[in-house]
Each structure stands twice: as C-alpha cells, then as structure tokens.
XYZ file of C-alpha atoms in Angstrom:
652
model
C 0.000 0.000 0.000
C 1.036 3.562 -0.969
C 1.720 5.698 1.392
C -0.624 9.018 1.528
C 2.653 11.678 1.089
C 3.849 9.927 -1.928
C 0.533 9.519 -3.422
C -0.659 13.385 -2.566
C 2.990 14.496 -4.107
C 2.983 12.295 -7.241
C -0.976 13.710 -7.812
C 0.384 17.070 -8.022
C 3.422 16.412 -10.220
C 0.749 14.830 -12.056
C -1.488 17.769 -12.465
C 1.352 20.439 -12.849
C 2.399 18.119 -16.089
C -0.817 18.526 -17.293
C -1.396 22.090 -16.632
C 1.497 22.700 -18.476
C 0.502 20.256 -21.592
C -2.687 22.311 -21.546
C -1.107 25.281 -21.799
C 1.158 24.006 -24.930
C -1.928 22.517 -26.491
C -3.164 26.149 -26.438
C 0.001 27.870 -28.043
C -0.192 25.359 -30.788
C -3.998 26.291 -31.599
C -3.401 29.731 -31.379
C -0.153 29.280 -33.595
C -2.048 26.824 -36.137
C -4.544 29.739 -36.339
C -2.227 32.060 -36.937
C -0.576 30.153 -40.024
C -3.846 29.610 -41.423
C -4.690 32.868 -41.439
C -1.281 33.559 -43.236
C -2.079 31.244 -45.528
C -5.434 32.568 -46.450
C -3.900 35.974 -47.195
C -0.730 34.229 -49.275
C -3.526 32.686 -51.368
C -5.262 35.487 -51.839
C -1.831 37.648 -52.806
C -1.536 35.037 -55.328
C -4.578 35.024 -56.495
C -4.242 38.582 -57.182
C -0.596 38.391 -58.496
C -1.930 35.686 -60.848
C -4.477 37.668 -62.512
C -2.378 40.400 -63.042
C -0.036 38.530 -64.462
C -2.119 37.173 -66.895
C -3.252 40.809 -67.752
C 0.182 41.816 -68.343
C 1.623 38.719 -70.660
C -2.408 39.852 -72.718
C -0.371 43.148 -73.196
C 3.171 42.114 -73.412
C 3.058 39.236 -76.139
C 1.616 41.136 -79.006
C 3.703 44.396 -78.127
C 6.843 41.687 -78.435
C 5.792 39.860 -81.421
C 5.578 43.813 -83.082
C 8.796 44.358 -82.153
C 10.007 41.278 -83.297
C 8.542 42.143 -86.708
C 10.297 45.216 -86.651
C 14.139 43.996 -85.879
C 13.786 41.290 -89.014
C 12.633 43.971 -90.833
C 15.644 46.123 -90.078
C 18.050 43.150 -90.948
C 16.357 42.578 -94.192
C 16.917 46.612 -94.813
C 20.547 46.747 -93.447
C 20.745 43.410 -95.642
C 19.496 44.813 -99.023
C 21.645 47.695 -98.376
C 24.462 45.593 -98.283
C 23.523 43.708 -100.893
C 23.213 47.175 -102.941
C 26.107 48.217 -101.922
C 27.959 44.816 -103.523
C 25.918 45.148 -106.483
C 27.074 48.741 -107.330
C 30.865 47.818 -106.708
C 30.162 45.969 -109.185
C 29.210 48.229 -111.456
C 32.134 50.397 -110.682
C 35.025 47.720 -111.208
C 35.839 48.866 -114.283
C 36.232 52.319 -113.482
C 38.243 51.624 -109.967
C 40.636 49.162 -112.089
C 41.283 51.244 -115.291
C 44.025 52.753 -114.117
C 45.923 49.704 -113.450
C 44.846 47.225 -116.071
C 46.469 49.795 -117.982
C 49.405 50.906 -116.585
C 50.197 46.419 -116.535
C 51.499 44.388 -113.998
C 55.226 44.828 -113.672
C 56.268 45.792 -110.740
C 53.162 45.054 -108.554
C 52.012 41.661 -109.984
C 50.278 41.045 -106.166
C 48.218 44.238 -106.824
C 47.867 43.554 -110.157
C 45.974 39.882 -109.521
C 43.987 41.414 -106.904
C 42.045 43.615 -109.210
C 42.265 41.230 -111.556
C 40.351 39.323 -109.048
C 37.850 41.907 -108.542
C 36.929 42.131 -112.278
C 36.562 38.346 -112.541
C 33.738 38.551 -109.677
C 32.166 41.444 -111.488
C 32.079 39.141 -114.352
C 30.809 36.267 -112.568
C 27.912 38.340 -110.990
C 26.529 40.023 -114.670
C 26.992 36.416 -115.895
C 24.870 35.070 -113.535
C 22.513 37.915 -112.623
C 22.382 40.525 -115.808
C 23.784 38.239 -118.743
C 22.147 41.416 -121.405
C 23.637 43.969 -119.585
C 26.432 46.351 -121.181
C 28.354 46.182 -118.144
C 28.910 42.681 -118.631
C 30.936 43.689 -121.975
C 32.662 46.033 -120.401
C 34.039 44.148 -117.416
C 35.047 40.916 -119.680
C 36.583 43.468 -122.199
C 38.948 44.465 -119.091
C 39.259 40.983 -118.064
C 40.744 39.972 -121.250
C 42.898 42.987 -121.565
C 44.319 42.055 -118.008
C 44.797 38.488 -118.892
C 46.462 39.451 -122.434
C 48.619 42.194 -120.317
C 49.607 39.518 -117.929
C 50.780 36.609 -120.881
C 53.308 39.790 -121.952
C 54.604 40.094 -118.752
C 55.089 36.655 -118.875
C 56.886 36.429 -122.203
C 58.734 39.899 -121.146
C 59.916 38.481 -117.838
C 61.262 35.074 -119.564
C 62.368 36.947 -122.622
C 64.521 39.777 -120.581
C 65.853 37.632 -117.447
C 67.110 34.685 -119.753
C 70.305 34.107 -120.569
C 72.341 31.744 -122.253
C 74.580 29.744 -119.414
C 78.474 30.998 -119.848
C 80.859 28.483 -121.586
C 82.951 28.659 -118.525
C 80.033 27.378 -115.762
C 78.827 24.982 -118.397
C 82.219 22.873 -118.422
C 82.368 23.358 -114.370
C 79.283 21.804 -114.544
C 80.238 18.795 -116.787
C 83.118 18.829 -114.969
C 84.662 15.396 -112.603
C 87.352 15.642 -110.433
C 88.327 12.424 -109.726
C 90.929 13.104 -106.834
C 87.674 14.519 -104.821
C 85.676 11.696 -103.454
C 82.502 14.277 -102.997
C 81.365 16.269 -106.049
C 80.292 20.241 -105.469
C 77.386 19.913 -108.135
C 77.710 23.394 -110.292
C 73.703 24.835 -110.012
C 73.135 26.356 -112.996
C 70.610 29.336 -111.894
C 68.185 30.403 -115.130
C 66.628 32.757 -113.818
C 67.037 35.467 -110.434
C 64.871 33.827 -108.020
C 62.066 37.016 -107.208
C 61.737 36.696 -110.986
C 60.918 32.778 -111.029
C 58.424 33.511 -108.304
C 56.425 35.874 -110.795
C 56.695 33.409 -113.259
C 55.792 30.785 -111.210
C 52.556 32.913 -109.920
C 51.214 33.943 -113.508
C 51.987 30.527 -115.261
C 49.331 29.233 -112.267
C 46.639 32.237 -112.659
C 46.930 31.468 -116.980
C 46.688 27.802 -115.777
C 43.490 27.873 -112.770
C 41.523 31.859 -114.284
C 42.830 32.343 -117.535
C 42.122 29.343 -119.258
C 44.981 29.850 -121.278
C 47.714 27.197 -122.740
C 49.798 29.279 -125.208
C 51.984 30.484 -122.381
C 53.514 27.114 -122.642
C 54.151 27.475 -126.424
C 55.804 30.805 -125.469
C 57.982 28.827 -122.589
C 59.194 26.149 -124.549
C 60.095 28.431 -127.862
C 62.104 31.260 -125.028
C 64.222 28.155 -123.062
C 64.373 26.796 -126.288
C 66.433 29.475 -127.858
C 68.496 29.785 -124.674
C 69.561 26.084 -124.485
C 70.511 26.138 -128.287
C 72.520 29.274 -127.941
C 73.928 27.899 -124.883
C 75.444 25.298 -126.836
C 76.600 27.221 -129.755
C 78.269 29.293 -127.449
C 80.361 26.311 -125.799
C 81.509 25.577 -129.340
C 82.159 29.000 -130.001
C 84.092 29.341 -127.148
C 86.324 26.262 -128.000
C 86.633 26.946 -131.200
C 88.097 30.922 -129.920
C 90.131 29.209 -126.875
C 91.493 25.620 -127.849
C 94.975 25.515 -128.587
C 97.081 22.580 -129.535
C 98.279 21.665 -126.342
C 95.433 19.777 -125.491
C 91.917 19.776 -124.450
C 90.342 23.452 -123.299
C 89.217 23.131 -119.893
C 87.587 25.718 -117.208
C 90.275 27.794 -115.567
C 87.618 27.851 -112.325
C 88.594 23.840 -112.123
C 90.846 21.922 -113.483
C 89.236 18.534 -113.649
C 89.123 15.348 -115.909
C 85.984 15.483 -117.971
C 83.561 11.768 -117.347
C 83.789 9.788 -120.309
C 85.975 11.905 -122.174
C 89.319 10.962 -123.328
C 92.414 12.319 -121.357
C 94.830 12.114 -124.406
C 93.758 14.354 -127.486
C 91.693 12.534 -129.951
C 93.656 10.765 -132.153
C 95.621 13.029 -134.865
C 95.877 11.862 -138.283
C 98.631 11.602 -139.957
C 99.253 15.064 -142.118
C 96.061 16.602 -140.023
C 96.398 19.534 -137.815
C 94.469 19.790 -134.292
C 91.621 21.587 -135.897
C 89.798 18.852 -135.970
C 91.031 17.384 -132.543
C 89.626 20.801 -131.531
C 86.192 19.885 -133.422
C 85.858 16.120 -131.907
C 86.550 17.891 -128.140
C 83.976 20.371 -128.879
C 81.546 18.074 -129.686
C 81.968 15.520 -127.236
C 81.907 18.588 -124.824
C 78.618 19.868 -126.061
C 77.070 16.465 -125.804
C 77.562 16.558 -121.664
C 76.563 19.857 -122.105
C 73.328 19.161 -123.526
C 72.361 16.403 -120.894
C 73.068 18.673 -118.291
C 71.152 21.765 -119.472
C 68.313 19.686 -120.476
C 68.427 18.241 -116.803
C 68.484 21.591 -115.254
C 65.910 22.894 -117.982
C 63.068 20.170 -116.755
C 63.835 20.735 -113.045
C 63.083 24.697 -113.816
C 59.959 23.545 -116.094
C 58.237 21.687 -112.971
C 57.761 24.715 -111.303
C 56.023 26.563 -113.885
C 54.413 24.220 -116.311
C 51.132 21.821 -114.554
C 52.680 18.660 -114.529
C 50.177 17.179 -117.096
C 51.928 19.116 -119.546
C 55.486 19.064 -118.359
C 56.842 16.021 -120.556
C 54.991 17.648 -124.037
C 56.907 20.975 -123.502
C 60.069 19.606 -122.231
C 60.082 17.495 -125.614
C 59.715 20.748 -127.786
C 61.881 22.691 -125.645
C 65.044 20.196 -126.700
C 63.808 19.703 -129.800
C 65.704 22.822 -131.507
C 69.329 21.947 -129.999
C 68.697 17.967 -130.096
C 68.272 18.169 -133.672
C 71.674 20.407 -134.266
C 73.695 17.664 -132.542
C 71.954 15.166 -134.151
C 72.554 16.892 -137.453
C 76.235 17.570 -136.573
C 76.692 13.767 -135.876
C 75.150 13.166 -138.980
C 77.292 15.467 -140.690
C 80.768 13.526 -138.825
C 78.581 10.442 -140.177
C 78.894 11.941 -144.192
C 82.322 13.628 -143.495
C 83.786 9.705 -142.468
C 81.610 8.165 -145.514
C 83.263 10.441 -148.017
C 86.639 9.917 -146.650
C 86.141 6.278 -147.122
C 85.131 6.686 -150.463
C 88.401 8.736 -151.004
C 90.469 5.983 -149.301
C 91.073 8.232 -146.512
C 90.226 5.581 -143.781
C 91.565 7.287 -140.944
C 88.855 9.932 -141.130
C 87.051 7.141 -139.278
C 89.134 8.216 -136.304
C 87.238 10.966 -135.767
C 83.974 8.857 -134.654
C 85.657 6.608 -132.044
C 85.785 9.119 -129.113
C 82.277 10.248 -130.187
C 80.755 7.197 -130.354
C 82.437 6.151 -127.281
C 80.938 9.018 -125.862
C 77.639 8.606 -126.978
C 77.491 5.294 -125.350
C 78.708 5.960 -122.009
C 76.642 8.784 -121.839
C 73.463 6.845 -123.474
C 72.048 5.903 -119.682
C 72.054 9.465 -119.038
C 70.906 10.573 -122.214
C 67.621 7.769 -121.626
C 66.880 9.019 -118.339
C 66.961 12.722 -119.687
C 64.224 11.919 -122.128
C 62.389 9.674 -120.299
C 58.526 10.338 -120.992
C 59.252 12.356 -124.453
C 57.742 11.179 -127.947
C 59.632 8.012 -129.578
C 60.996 9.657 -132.173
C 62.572 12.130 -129.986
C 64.184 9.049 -127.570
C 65.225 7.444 -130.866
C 67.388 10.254 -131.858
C 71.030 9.168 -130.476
C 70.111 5.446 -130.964
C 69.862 6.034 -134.762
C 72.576 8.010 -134.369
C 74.781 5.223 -132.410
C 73.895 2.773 -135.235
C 74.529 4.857 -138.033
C 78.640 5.327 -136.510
C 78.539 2.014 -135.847
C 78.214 1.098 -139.344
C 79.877 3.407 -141.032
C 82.699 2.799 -138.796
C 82.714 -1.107 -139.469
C 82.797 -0.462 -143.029
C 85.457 1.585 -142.922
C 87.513 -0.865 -140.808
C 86.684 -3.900 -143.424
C 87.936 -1.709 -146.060
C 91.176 -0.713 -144.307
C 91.524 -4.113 -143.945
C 91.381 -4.904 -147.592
C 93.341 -1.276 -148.892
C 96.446 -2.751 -146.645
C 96.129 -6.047 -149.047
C 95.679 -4.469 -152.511
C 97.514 -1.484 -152.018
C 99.151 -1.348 -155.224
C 103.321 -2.313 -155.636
C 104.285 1.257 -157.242
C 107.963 1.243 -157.541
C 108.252 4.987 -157.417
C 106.688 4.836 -153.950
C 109.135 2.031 -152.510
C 111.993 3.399 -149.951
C 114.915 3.916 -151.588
C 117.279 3.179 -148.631
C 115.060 -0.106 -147.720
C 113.118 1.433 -144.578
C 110.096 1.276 -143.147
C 107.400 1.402 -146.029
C 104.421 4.373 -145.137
C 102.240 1.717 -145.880
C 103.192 -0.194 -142.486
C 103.814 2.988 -140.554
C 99.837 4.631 -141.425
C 98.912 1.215 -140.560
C 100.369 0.393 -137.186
C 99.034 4.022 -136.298
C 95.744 3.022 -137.171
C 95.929 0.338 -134.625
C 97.618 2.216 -131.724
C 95.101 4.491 -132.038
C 92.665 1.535 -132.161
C 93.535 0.482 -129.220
C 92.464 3.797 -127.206
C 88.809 2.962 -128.115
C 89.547 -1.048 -128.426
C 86.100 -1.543 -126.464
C 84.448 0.883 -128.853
C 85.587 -0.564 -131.728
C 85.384 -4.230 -130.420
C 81.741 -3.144 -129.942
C 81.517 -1.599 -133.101
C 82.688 -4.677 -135.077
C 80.270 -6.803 -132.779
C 77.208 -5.064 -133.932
C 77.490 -6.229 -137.534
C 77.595 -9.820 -136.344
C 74.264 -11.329 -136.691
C 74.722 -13.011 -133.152
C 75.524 -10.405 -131.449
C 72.727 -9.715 -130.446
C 72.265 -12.877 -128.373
C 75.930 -13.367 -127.897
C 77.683 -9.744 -127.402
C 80.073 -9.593 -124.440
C 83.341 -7.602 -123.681
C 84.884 -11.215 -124.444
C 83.175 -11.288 -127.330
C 84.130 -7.958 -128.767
C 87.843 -8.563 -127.813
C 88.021 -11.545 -129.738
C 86.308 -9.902 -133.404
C 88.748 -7.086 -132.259
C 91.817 -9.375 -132.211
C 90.593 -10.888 -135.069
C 90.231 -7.618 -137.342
C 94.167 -6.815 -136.139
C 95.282 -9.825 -136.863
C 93.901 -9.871 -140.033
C 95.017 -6.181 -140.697
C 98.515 -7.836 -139.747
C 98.190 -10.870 -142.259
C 97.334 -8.563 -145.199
C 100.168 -5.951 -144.711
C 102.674 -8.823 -144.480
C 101.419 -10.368 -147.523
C 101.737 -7.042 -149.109
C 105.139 -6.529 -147.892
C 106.668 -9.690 -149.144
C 104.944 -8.313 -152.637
C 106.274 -5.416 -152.668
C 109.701 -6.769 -151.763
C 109.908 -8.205 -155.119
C 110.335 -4.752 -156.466
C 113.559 -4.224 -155.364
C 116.570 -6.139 -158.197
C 118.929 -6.644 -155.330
C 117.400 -9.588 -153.243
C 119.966 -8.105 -150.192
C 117.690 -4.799 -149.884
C 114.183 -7.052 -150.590
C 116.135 -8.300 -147.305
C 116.904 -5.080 -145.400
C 112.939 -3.883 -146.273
C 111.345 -6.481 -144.979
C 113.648 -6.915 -142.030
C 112.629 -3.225 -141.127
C 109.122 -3.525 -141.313
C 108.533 -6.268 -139.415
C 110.809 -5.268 -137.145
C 109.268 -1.753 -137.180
C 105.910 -3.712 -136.983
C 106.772 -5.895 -133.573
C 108.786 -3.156 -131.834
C 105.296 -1.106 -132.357
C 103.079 -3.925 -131.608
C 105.173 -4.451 -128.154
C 105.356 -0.547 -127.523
C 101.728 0.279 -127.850
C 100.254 -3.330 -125.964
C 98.719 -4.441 -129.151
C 100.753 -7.259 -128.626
C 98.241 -8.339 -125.705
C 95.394 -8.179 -128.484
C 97.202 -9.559 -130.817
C 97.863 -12.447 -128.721
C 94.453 -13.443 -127.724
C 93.789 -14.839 -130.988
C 97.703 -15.612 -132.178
C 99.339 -16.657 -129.469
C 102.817 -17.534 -131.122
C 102.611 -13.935 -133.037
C 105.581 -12.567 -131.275
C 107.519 -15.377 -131.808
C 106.458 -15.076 -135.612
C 107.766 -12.017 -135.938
C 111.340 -12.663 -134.263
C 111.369 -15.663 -136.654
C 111.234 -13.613 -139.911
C 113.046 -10.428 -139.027
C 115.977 -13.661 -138.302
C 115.111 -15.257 -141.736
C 115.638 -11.647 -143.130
C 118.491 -11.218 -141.980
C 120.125 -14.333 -142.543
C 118.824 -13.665 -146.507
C 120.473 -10.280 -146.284
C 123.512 -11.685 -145.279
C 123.682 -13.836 -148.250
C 124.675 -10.796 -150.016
C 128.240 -10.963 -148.737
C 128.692 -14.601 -150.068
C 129.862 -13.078 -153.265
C 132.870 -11.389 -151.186
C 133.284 -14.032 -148.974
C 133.498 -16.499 -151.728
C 136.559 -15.055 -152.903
C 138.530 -15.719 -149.778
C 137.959 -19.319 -149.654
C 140.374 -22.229 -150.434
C 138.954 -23.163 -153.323
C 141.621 -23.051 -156.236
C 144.711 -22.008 -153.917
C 146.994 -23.558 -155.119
C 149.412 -25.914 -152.966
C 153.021 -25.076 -152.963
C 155.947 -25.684 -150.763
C 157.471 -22.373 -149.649
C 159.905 -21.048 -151.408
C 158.480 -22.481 -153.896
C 158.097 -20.807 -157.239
C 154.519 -20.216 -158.353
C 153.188 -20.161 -162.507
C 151.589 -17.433 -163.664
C 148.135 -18.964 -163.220
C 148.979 -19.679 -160.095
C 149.603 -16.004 -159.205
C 146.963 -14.619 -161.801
C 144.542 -16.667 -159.247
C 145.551 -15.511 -156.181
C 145.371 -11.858 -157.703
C 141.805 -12.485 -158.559
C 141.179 -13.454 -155.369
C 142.139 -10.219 -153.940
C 140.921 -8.443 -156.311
C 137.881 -9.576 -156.412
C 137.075 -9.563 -152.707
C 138.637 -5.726 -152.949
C 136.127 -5.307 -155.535
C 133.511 -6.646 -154.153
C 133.693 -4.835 -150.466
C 133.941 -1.724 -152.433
C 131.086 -2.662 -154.143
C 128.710 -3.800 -151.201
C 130.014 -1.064 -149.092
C 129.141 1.546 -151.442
C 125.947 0.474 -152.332
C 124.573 -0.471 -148.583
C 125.724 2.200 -147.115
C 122.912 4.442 -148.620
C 120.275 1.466 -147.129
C 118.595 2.190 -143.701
C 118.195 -0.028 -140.723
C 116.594 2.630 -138.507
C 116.626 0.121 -135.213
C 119.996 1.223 -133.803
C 119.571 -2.264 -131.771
C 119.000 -4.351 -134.836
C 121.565 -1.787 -137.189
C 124.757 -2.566 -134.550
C 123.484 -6.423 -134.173
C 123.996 -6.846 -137.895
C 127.010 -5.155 -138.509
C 128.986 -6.339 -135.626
C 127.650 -10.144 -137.245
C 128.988 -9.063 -140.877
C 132.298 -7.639 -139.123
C 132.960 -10.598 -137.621
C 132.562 -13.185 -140.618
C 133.934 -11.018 -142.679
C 137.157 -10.119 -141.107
C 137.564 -13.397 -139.616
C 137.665 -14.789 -143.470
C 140.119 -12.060 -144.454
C 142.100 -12.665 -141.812
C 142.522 -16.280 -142.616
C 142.850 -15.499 -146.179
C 145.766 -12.809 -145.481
C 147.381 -15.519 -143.247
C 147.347 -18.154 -145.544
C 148.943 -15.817 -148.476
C 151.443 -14.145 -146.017
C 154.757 -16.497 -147.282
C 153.194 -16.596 -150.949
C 155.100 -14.196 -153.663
C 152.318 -13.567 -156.558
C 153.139 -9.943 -157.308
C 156.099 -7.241 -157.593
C 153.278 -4.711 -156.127
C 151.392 -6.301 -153.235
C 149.651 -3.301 -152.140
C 148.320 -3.093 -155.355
C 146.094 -6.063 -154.085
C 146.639 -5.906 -150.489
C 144.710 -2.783 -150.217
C 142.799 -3.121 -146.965
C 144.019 -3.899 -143.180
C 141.249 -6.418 -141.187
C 140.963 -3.343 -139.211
C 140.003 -1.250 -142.142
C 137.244 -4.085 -143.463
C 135.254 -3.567 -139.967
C 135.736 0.235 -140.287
C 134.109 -0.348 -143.689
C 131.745 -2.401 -142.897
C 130.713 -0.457 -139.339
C 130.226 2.842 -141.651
C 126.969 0.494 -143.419
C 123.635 1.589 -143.191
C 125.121 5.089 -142.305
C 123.166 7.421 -144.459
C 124.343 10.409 -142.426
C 128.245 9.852 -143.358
C-alpha cells in the first residue's frame, strides 16, 4: 500500500504536467490559427498576383511579337543595303581598275591579280545575274585585256631575265674531279629567283583563271632558244680558246671530264688539231646538252602543270637535239666520203664520239624519259649509223692494206720502213684507245651479237680484225719486196718492217690483243726479221766467196809459183777488194733505222767477214804472186770492220 505523502505528491506532479501540456496545447492552436490565417492571405496575394499577371503577358506578347517584326525587318533593310552596296561595286570595277589594267602588272604583280580578281567577280555576278547587260561587256573586255597584259609580262619576264649559261660554268658543270671523293654539283641558276616567283605565280593564274595554254608554247620556244645558244656558245668558245696543247678546260677547275678521253683525240697523220679541236667540242657539247636539259626540266616543274610538263620539255630540246643530231650526222657523211676517197683514218674521228655517246646513253635515256619516240630514238639512230659506217670503214682498211698497189716509185729507196706499215700500225695504236668501242663496233654487224655480245666477245672480233690487218700488210710486204733487183735490200725492207711492226706492236700493248687470238705472233715475228736477216747476209757470199780455199793452189814455200797460179791468187784479192767496195758503197745508202738491230747486224757481218780475211791474209802471207802487193793488199782487217761499221750510215 502507498503511502498518503507519496501519493498526494505524485498527484500534483501529475497535475502540474498537465497544466502545463494544456497550456502548450493552447500555443499550438493559437499558432495553427495564426498560419492559417497567413495562408489565407498568401492565397489570396496570389490570387491577385496571378491575374495580373495574366493581364500583363495579354499586353506584353503582341507588343513583343511587333517588335520582333520590326528587328527582321531592319536586318532585311541593313541586308538589301548591303547587298546594294555589292551590287554597285560591281558596277564600278571597271572604273576603280582602269588605271591599273592599264598601266600592266610589272612591278606590282600582287596588286595587279587582286584587281584582276575583282573584275573576274564582277564578271561572274553580270553572268549570272544581268547576262544582257552592257556592263557585262565592259568588265570581260577588261578581263581579257588584263589576262592578255599579264601573258606579256610573262613572255617579257622570260624573254629579258634569260640568258644563255656561260661556256665557262657549263664545263664546271660537266666537270669530274676524280681526286675529290665528294662532287660540289655546279647549279646552274636560269633565272634570279624574285623573278621565277612571278613566273611561277602567272603561269598558275593562266593555268586555274585564264584558261589559257599558249603560255607554254611561249615557254618552250624562249628556253628553247636559250639552251641552243647555250650550246653554240660552248663551241664557239672552244673553237676561240682551244689551242694545240690539249683539251680546253675551265680555268675555275681543273678537272678530268667523265667519259671523255684524257689524251687528245687521235691526230691523223698530215692533219692539224683543228679537228682534234672539233671532236673535243663536240663531245663537250654532248655533256653539255644532258646537263642543261636536266636543269631545264627541273626549272619547267615549277612553272608548267605537270600534265603538260613532258609535251613541252620534248619541244623545248627539240631545236638543240636536232643540231647535234645533225652535226653527228654530218661527222657520219664527213667519215663516208673519206672512205670513199680511201682516206680511212677519217674514221678516227667517230671513235671518241661514239664512245661518248654510249657511255653517256644511260644518261641521255633518263633525260628523255617520258618524251615522244621519235625524240628518244634520236642518239640510238645516231649510235647505229657510226657504228656502221665505222665497221665499213675498218673492213675496207683491212682490204686497202692487201691491194695497195706495188708502185715502184713509192718504194723506200734506202730499204726502210714502207708508209704503208707505218699509217697502218698508227691506225691500230690508235685503235687500241677505243679497243672496247671498236670491239663493240665490229660486234654489232655480227648477226649473233645480239644474243651473244660480251666484252669477251668484242675482244676476240677485235683481235681478229688486227690480226687480219697484220696478215694482209705482211702479204703485201713480201709483194712489194719483189720490187727491189737486189734480193739483199728485198732483205733489209722487210727486215725493217717487221721489225718496225713488232717493236710497235710491243710498244703500244697491241701485242696483248694480238695475242688473244695468235698466241705464237711474237715469236712469228722474231722468226722472220731472223730469216731476213740471214737472206740479207747472203749478199756478202759473193765477197766471202773469194777468200775461200777453193783453187789455192798448194806449194811448198819457197816455192816458185806459174803465172796462173799467181793470176789466181790476184783475182782473189781483187775480187774480194772489188767486191767490199762494191757492197760497201751500195749499202751504205740502205737504212736499218733500229739502232739495236743496225749494230746487231754489222757487228755479225764484221765478224765473218774479217775473220775470213784474216785467214785469207794468213794463208797468203809467205806466198810471192806480185812485184806490187799493195796493189792487191789494199785493206788492213781493221780497215774491213771500219768499212763495214760505216753500213747503213746514211748520215756519213
């Protein structure tokens, strides 16, 4: 059971709770009535802001949608006035422009294109939007005007600013020095490079606005002229400059030339250097003409489109390919009438040419690559056309050295070396300088050569056509030997021309391509300049003879001899006095021009001579067959050597 106090003080904590839960029940009502009055008079301020709102976007909307009206309206005005304004430009193009069409575009081509510009517009727009009108006339009339004025300044430009490239650069350029392992390439600089810019600029507004392809006609005929008169004035200047000395080359570097010889071209005999100076020049302007054509296409790229760039470089070339083709021809003709003449060392002058055309050929090829066929054909027909010519004339050498004719007015007097021999060793030393050239040259008139043509090949026909050059001028020889009455100088002749003929043949290394087809000709030779002069010493047989035993008569000394017996001993004498006399008188006016071969033969005759006279003298020494032996004892030994050592002396 509870006790009273604690009941009595938990009712009143109980009550004061709820007095005060009371009291907060009351503050909310009064609060929640508060609120919902607020909210009443938010609603109704809504309400009201609502409706006015509504009133105002009534009034706003169409007052915007006006306005709206009225800024589009504005564009379109500022737009058309714009639009007027454009038009009328138009309309005064012609007259804002006059001035400069007119006055032309040097000197300000940028300026120049820009109104240029502006009149094509105004020719577009009347085109498109007035094609009747007058001003469309007008406009096009200046259009064409400023096109016309701009293909002049195009011409005047090339015409004034190029030049033909000076001799002197042109053979730096060609140039190869082979001691430098790096090669400065020579640029060869057409034209000043603001002036290739203005080139470059109205070559592409004729190409892309001016609808206009005769500028390339003009292009091709202005470089044209320039490369050909660069050309004639390399020949020129050889022609003015070349001495006989040797080949002309640029003072600015001295350099061996690629593919040209580095002796003079071979000199015929009786010629002077003018035409070594012609066969340089030539060669010379070949190289030239591969690298100015080079350096002309690399310069045509940047102005011609590239569509057209292989048509114009193949008229550009055409003028100075055709006047070395004609020139070649004309060596061609020049060689073909020597042959006809018998003149077959005129032929000469086509081996370092044609050897030059062929080493250069690859070059040439690549230079014309993408021209018309009949342009790339050009040195090809021209290769072929030496090579023929040049074979013929080598197959007719051949057979001039057999038949040339035994004229005894034209023999040697004195027994030397026959010009015959001499013009036709030269021939083949100066063979041998172009020996793959004219192995080559012979090769392309085989019929398998074509399947079959090597360096081997060629060096074979080649020591085939010597050989047989060789054969024929020996068989000749021994003909023309037979002029001579006395068989001892037939001797001495043909001792010194095959001599003169393997001395040369072992000086100039023909011998090596001699050999490759005869290998025992060296031997040959030695064998018949020894038959020759074992025939020559035959001669002395007849002096000789006379100092034998044959009818000395035997006798005991003291012995008295008969008068035949003496009468034959004084023939004897006097008929090997005679006979030395003789022999020494007539050989002494013969030539053996090989001081080698001259002493090997006299010191031979000396000794089998004097050696028989000795004996002889010896033999006759106790014998009494005159009162007057010097009469008949006219010579010492030592004398007969003196005598015979003064042969073949034509200076004494």
């Amino acid at each position: 059971m509870i006790p009273t106090e604690d009941a009595s003080a938990r009712k009143r904590e109980i009550e004061e709770k709820l007095k005060q839960e009371q009291e907060t029940l009351s503050f909310i009502r009064e609060n929640l009535e508060k609120s919902d009055q607020l909210t009443n008079g938010m609603v109704s301020i809504l309400s009201s802001f609502e409706s006015r709102l509504m009133q105002l976007e009534n009034s706003i909307i169409p007052v915007h949608k006006q306005t709206e009206n009225l800024q589009r309206l504005q564009e379109n005005v500022d737009k058309t006035l714009s639009c007027m304004d454009h038009v009328i430009s138009y309309y005064h193009v012609a007259k804002d422009t006059d001035r400069i069409i007119r006055e032309g575009p040097t000197g300000r081509l940028d300026e120049y294109l820009s109104c240029i510009a502006k009149i094509q517009k105004a020719v577009e727009y009347f085109q498109d939007n007035n094609p009747d009108s007058p001003e469309l006339n007008t406009v096009k009339a200046r259009f064409d005007k400023g096109k016309e004025l701009l293909e002049a300044e195009f011409r005047s430009l090339l015409t004034r600013y190029s030049k033909p490239v000076p001799p002197i650069l042109i053979l730096d350029a060609i140039s190869v020095d082979e001691e430098l392992d790096v090669q400065e390439e020579v640029v060869l600089e057409h034209l000043p490079e603001a002036v290739l810019q203005d080139i470059i600029c109205i070559a592409g507004w004729l190409v892309e606005y001016g609808r206009n392809q005769d500028f390339m006609n003009v292009y091709f005929q202005i470089r044209s002229n320039q490369l050909d008169r660069s050309i004639k004035g390399l020949k020129d200047h050889f022609r003015k400059n070349s001495t006989s000395s040797g080949i002309l080359y640029s003072p600015a570097v001295q350099t061996k030339r690629k593919d040209t010889p580095t002796k003079k071209a071979p000199k015929r005999p009786g010629k002077d250097d003018v035409l070594d100076i012609e066969i340089d020049s030539y060669i010379h302007c070949i190289s030239a003409f591969v690298k100015l054509a080079q350096s002309e296409y690399a310069l045509l790229t940047e102005i011609i489109p590239e569509h057209h760039q292989k048509k114009t470089f193949d008229s550009l070339i055409q003028e100075a390919l055709d006047n070395l083709m004609l020139e070649g021809d004309n060596i061609v003709s020049a060689a073909r009438r020597a042959i006809l003449r018998h003149d077959y060392s005129a032929v000469l002058t086509i081996f370092p040419i044609l050897r030059h055309l062929k080493m250069n050929k690859s070059d040439f090829d690549a230079t014309l690559q993408g021209t018309a066929a009949s342009t790339k054909n050009k040195l090809p027909a021209l290769i072929t056309s030496m090579e023929t010519i040049g074979a013929k004339a080598l197959e007719e050498f051949a057979d001039s050295i057999k038949n040339d004719p035994d004229k005894e007015y034209n023999m040697p007097k004195d027994g030397t070396v026959h010009e015959l021999t001499s013009n036709a060793i030269l021939f083949l030393q100066q063979l041998l300088d172009f020996h793959e050239t004219a192995g080559a040259m012979l090769a392309s008139q085989e019929s398998s050569s074509a399947s079959s043509f090597t360096s081997d090949f060629s060096k074979k026909l080649l020591s085939t056509y010597i050989c047989k050059v060789l054969g024929n001028l020996q068989l000749n020889l021994l003909s023309k030997s037979k002029v001579y009455e006395d068989s001892a100088l037939s001797a001495i002749f043909l001792h010194n021309n095959y001599n003169y003929i393997l001395k040369s043949l072992e000086k100039s290394e023909l011998i090596q391509l001699v050999t490759v087809t005869q290998k025992r000709a060296e031997s040959s030779y030695r064998e018949l300049i020894q038959q020759q002069i074992q025939d020559y010493q035959r001669s002395w047989v007849r002096v000789t003879d006379h100092l034998t035993d044959r009818n000395i008569p035997v006798f005991q000394p003291g012995t008295k001899l008969k008068d035949r017996e003496r009468q034959v001993i004084k023939d004897k004498f006097k008929g090997f006095n005679d006979g030395l006399e003789e022999l020494c008188k007539i050989q002494k006016g013969w030539a053996i021009p090989d001081k080698e071969q001259r002493d090997f033969i006299r010191q031979a005759q000396k000794k089998e001579v004097s050696e028989a006279y000795r004996t002889f003298l010896q033999r006759c020494a106790n014998i009494s067959f005159t009162k007057n032996p010097e009469k008949y004892h006219k010579y010492r030994p030592e004398e007969v050597e003196e005598m015979i050592e003064r042969l073949f002396d034509t200076s004494a």
